[in-house]
XYZ file of C-alpha atoms in Angstrom:
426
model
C 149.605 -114.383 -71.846
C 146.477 -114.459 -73.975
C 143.620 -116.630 -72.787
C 143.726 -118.433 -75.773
C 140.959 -121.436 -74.920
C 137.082 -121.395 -73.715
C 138.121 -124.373 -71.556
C 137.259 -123.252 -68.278
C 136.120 -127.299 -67.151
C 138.136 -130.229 -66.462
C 136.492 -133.361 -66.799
C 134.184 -135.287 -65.597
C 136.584 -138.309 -64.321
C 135.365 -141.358 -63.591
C 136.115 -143.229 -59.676
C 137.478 -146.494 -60.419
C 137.717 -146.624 -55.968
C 142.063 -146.083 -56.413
C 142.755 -142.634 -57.977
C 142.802 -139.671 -56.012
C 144.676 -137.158 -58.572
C 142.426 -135.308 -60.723
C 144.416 -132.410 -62.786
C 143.354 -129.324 -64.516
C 144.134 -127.240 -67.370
C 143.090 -123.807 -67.183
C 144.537 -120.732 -65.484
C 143.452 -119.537 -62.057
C 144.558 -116.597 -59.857
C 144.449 -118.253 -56.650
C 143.166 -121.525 -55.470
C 139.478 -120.114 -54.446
C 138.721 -119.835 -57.903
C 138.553 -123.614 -58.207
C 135.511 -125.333 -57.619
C 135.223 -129.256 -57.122
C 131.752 -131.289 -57.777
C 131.302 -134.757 -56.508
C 128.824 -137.222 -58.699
C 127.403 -139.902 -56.712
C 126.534 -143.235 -58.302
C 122.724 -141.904 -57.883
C 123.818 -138.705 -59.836
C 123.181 -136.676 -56.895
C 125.903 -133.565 -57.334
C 127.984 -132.070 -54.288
C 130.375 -129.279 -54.027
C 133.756 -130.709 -52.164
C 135.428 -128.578 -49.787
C 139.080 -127.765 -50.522
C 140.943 -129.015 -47.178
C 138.306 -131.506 -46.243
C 137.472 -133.439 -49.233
C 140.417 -132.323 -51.518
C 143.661 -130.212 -51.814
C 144.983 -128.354 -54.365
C 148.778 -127.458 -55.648
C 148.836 -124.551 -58.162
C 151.170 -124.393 -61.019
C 153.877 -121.443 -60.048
C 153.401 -119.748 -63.141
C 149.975 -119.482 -64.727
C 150.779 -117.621 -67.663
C 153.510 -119.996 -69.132
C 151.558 -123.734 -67.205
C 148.196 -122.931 -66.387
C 146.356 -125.293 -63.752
C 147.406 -127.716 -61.307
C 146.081 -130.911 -60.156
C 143.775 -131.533 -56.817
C 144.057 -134.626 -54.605
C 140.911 -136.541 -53.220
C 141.107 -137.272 -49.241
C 139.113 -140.949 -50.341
C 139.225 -142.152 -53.562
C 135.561 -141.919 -55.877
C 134.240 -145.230 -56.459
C 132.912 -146.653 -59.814
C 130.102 -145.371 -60.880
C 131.022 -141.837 -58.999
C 132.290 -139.069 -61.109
C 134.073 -135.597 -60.470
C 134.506 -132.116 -62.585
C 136.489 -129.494 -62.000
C 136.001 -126.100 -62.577
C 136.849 -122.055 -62.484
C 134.572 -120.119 -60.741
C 135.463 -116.529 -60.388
C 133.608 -113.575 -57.699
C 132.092 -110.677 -60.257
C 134.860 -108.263 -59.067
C 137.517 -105.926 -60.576
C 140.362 -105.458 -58.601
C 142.462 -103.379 -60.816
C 142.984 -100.114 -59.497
C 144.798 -97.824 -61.980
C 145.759 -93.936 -60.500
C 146.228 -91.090 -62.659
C 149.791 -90.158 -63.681
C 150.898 -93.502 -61.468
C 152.900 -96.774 -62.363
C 151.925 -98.862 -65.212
C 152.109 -102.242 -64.904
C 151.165 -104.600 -68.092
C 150.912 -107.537 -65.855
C 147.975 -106.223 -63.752
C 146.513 -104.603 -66.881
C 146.642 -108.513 -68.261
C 145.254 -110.164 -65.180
C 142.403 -107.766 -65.608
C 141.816 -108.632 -68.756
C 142.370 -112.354 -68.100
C 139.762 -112.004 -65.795
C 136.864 -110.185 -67.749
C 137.655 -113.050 -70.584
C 137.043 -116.019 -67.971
C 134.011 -114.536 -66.408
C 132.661 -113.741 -70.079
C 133.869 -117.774 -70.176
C 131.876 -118.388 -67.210
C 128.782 -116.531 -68.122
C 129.055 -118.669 -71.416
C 128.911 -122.257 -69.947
C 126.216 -121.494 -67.592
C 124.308 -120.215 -70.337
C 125.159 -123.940 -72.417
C 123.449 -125.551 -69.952
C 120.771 -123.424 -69.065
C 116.920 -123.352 -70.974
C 117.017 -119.950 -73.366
C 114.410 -119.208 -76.041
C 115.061 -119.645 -79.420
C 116.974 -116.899 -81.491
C 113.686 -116.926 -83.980
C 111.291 -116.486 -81.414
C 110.389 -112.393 -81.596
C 106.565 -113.068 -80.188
C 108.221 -111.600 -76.945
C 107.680 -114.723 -74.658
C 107.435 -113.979 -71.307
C 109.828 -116.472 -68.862
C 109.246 -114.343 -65.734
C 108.051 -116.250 -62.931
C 105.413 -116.203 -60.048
C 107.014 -115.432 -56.981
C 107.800 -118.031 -54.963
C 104.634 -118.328 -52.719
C 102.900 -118.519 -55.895
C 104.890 -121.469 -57.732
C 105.742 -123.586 -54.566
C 104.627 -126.933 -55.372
C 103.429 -126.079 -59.041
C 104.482 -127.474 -62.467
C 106.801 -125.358 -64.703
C 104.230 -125.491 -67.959
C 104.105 -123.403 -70.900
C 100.392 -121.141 -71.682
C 98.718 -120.747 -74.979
C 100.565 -118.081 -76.265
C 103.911 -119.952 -75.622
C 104.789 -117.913 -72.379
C 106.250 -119.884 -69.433
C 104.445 -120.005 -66.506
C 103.137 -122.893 -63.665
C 100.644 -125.017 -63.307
C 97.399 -123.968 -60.888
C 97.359 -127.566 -59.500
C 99.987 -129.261 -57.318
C 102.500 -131.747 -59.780
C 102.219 -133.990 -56.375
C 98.312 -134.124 -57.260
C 99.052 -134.344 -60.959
C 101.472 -137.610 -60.116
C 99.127 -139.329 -57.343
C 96.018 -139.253 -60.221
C 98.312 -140.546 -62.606
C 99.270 -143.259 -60.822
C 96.177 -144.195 -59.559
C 94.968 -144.115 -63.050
C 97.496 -146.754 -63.718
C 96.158 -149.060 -61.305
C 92.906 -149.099 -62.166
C 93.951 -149.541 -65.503
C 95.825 -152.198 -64.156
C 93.519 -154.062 -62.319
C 90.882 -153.650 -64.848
C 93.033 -155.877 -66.820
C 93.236 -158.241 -64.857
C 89.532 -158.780 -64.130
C 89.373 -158.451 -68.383
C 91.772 -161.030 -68.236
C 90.160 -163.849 -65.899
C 87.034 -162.594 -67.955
C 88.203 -163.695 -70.690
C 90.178 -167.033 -69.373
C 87.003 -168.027 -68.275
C 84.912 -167.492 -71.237
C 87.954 -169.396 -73.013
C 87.029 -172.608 -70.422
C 83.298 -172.388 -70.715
C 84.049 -172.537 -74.557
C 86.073 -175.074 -74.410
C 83.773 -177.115 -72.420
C 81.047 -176.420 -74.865
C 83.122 -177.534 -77.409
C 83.949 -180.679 -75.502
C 80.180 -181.468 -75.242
C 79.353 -180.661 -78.872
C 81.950 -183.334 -79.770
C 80.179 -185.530 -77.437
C 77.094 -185.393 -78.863
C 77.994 -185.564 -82.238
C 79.953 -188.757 -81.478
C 76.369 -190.331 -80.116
C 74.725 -188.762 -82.897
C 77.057 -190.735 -85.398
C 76.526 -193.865 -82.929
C 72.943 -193.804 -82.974
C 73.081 -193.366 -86.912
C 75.073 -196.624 -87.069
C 72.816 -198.138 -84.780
C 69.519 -197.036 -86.919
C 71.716 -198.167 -90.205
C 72.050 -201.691 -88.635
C 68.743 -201.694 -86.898
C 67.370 -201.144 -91.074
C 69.180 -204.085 -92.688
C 68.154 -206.381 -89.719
C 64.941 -205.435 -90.449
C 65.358 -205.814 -94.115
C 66.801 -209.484 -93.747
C 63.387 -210.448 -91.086
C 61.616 -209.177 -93.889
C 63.420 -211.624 -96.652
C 63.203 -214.148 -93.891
C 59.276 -213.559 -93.443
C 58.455 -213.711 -97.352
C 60.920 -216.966 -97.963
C 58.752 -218.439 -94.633
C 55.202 -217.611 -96.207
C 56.239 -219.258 -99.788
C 57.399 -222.504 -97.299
C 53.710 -221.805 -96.165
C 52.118 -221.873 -99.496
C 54.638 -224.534 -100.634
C 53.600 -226.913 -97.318
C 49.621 -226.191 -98.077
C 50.470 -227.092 -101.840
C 52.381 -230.613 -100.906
C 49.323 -231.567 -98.365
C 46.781 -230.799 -101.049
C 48.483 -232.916 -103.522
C 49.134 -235.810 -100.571
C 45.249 -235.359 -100.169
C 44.507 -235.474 -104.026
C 47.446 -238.368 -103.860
C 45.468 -240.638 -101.324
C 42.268 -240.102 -102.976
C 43.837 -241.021 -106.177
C 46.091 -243.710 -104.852
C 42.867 -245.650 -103.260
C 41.054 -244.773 -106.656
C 43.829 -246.565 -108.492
C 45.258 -248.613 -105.904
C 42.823 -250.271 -103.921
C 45.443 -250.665 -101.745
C 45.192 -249.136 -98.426
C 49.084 -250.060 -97.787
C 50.222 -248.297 -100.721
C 48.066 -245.372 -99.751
C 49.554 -245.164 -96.193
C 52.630 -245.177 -97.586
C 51.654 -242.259 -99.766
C 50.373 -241.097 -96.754
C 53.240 -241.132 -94.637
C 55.444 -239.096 -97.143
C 52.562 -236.652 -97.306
C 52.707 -236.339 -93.282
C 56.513 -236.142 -93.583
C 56.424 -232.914 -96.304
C 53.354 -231.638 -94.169
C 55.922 -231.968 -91.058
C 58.577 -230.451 -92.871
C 56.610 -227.817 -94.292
C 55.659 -226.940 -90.249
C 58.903 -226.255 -89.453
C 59.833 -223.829 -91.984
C 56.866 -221.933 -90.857
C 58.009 -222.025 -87.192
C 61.387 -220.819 -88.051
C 59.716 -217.788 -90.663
C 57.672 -216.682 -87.598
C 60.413 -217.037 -85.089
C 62.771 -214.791 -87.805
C 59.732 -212.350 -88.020
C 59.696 -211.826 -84.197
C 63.183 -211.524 -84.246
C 63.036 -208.853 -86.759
C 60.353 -206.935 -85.466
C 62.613 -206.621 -81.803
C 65.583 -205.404 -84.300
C 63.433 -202.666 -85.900
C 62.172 -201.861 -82.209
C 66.174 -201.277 -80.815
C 66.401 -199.482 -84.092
C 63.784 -197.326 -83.878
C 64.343 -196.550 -80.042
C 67.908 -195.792 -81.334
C 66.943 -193.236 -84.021
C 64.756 -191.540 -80.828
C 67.832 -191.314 -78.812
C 69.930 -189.871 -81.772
C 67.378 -187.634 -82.560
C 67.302 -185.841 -79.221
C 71.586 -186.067 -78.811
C 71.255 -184.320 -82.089
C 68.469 -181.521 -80.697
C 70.932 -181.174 -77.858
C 73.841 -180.779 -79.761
C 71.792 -177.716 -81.638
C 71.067 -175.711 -78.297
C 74.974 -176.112 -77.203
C 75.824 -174.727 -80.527
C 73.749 -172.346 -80.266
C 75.364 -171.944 -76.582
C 78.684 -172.070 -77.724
C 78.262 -168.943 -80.394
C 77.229 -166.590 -77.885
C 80.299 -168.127 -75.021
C 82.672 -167.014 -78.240
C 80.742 -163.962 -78.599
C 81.252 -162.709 -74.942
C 85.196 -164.118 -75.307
C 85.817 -161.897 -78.371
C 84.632 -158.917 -76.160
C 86.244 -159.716 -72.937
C 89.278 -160.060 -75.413
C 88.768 -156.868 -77.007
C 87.978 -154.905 -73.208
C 91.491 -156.646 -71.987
C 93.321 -155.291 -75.293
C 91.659 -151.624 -74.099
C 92.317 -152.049 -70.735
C 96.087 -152.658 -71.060
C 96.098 -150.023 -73.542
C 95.411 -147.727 -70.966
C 97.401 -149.439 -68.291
C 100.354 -148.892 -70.614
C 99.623 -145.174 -71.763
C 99.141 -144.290 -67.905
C 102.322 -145.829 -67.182
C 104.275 -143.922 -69.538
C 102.618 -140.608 -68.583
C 104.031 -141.338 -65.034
C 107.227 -142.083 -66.000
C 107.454 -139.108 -67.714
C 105.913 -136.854 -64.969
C 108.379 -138.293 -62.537
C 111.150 -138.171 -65.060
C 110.556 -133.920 -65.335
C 110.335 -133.610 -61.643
C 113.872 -134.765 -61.626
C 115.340 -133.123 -64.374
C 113.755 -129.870 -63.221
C 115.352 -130.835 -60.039
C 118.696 -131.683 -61.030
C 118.806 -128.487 -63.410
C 118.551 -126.319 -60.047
C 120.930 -128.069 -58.302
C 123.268 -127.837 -61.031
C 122.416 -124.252 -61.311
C 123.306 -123.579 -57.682
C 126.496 -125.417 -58.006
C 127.783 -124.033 -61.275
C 126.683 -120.436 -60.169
C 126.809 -119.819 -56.029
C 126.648 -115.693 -56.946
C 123.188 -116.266 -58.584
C 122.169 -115.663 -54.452
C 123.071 -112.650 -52.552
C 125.964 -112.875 -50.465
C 128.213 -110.522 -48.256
C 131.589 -110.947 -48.302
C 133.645 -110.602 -44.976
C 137.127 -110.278 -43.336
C 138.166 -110.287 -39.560
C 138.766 -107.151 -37.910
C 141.933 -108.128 -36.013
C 144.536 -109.690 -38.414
C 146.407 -112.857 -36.082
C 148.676 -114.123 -38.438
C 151.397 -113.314 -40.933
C 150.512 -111.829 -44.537
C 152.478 -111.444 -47.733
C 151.129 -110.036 -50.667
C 152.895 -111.846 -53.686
C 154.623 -109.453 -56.298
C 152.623 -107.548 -58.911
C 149.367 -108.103 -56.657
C 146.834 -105.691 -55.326
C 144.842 -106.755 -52.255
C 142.019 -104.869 -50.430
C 140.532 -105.206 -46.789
C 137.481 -103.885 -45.521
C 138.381 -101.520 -42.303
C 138.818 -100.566 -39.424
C 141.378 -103.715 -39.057
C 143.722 -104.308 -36.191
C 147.315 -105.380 -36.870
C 147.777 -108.182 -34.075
C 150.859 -108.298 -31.935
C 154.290 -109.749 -33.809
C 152.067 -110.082 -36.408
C 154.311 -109.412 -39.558
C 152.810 -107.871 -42.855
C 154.771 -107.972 -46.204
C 154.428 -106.199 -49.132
C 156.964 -107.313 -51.797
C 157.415 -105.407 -55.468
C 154.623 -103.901 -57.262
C 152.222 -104.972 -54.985
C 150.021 -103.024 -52.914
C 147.030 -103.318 -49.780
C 144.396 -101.145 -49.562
C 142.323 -101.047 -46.198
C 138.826 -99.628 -46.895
């Protein structure tokens, strides 16, 4: 058959901690060429080993069913994943003589095989970092050797060329982190900076109230201190015209008796006169008393009311110094406010540039593991037989098989070669 798909991957299925069957698609030669990687719920990637961790069963006939399923010794829990794929050794192991048999079969296989390792070539290369078709500056990828880049950043230079860093990414991390945390810390200090310029301001607020309150109380105080002393003062004038009115009534009591004894004669009738004179003299007395005593009374009022005004005038001269106070507290909150905004600023943008450090570290890391996995011949290997063959062999129809020699044929040890196939010891 042709191979007439680029699928050369089955999955990734997801554990649900019951299945164990996992099938594939895609035509092997022999069960080697099938690779199993384990997910773990951290994402950490594993290759299973076939008889351990898994076993296989082939479809019989590759050309007409291609694949097979494999069977997992414990069932992948959730959140654990597993792929399966074809990885085939760089080999040719066609061997065509001149003037021998033809066989279309092993001229297919061979050609099978250059198609899925052109396949696999392809899907490494999907996953793998290439530079861009329109890039013809010549970009260098070449690396350091590996004495050189241990430890070091994979960065790109100036002219676009990829290359490491000349510091240690460790170093690079610590510094970033501790970056953070002094950005973090300073934001907290900005932050009880600026809580308690927000108390002291609101305590200066408190006692500019306060004083404006006793300003508006001594104001009252002064208002009613004024009209008390305006009503002593209507008391004191109405008391001085009683005055002038009493001195009036005793000069006309006086002019009365002197008149009344004139006219009279009578000292009776001029006692009498008298005695009403007295009386109005009396009366006149009292409503001097009571003018003084309203005067005094007055004059304490517009004492209190002055003493008042004092007292409201200083509340009032304190109230000016807290305000003045109380602008420079707001003042030193709008710049602890504005240092706090900075400050987390920072905190935040050193946060990110951490994450993002640590985030590369492990996509750089889980590229090379996945490289590793996906390609095992990208390091040198040696491949290697025993020298005594113990047990029984039989090389399938239409199959060629090699051996590297000398190799000893073990006692009742039985080797079978069945049609069209053929061993080769080297």
């Amino acid at each position: 058959m042709t191979v007439s798909t680029t699928n050369a991957k089955s999955g990734p299925y997801n554990g649900d901690g019951s299945t164990t069957g996992f099938s594939f698609d895609f035509k092997i030669f022999e069960a080697a060429n099938v690779v199993v990687t384990h997910v773990d719920g951290d994402g950490v990637e594993s290759a299973w080993t076939q008889g351990v961790d898994y076993t296989i069963s082939v479809n019989a006939n590759q050309s007409v069913s291609p694949g097979g399923e494999i069977t997992a010794t414990t069932a992948p829990a959730v959140g654990e994943k597993v792929v399966i794929s074809r990885v085939l050794t760089a080999t040719q192991g066609a061997s065509l003589e001149n003037q021998g048999a033809f066989y279309p079969k092993v001229i297919e296989n061979a050609l099978d095989r250059a198609a899925m390792l052109v396949q696999q070539l392809d899907s490494a290369l999907t996953r793998a970092i290439v530079i861009s078709e329109s890039d013809d500056t010549g970009t260098a990828v070449a690396l350091p050797v590996e004495t050189l880049r241990a430890s070091k950043a994979l960065i790109f230079d100036a002219d676009g060329n990829v290359t490491v860093s000349t510091d240690d990414y460790e170093d690079q991390l610590a510094n970033v982190t501790a970056q953070a945390s002094a950005a973090s810390t300073s934001a907290t200090n900005a932050a009880a900076s600026a809580s308690a310029a927000a108390s002291s301001a609101t305590s200066a607020a408190a006692s500019a109230t306060t004083a404006t309150t006793q300003a508006t109380n001594a104001s009252n105080s002064a208002s009613a201190a004024s009209t008390s002393a305006s009503n002593a003062a209507a008391s004191a004038s109405a008391a001085q015209t009683a005055e002038n009115n009493a001195e009036t009534a005793e000069t006309n009591a006086e002019t009365a008796l002197a008149d009344a004894l004139a006219i009279y004669g009578s000292i009776a009738a001029v006692q009498t006169a008298e005695t009403n004179a007295a009386a109005s003299a009396a009366a006149a007395a009292t409503s001097e008393t009571n003018a003084t005593a309203s005067a005094a009374s007055a004059s304490a009022s517009a004492s209190s009311a002055s003493a008042s005004a004092s007292a409201a005038a200083a509340s009032y001269s304190s109230s000016i110094a807290i305000y003045g106070s109380l602008a420079a507290v707001q003042a030193a909150q709008a710049a602890a406010a504005a240092s706090a905004t900075s400050a987390a600023t920072s905190a935040a943008t050193a946060t990110t540039q951490a994450t993002a450090a640590a985030a590369s570290a492990d996509e750089a890391q889980a590229a090379w593991t996945a490289a590793l996995a996906a390609n095992p011949d990208m390091n040198p290997a040696v491949r290697m037989n025993p020298s005594t063959l113990t047990e029984d062999l039989t090389i399938p129809a239409g199959y060629n098989a090699y051996s590297a020699g000398p190799l000893t044929i073990g006692e009742d040890v039985d080797v079978t070669l069945n049609d069209h196939s053929n061993w080769s010891v080297l």
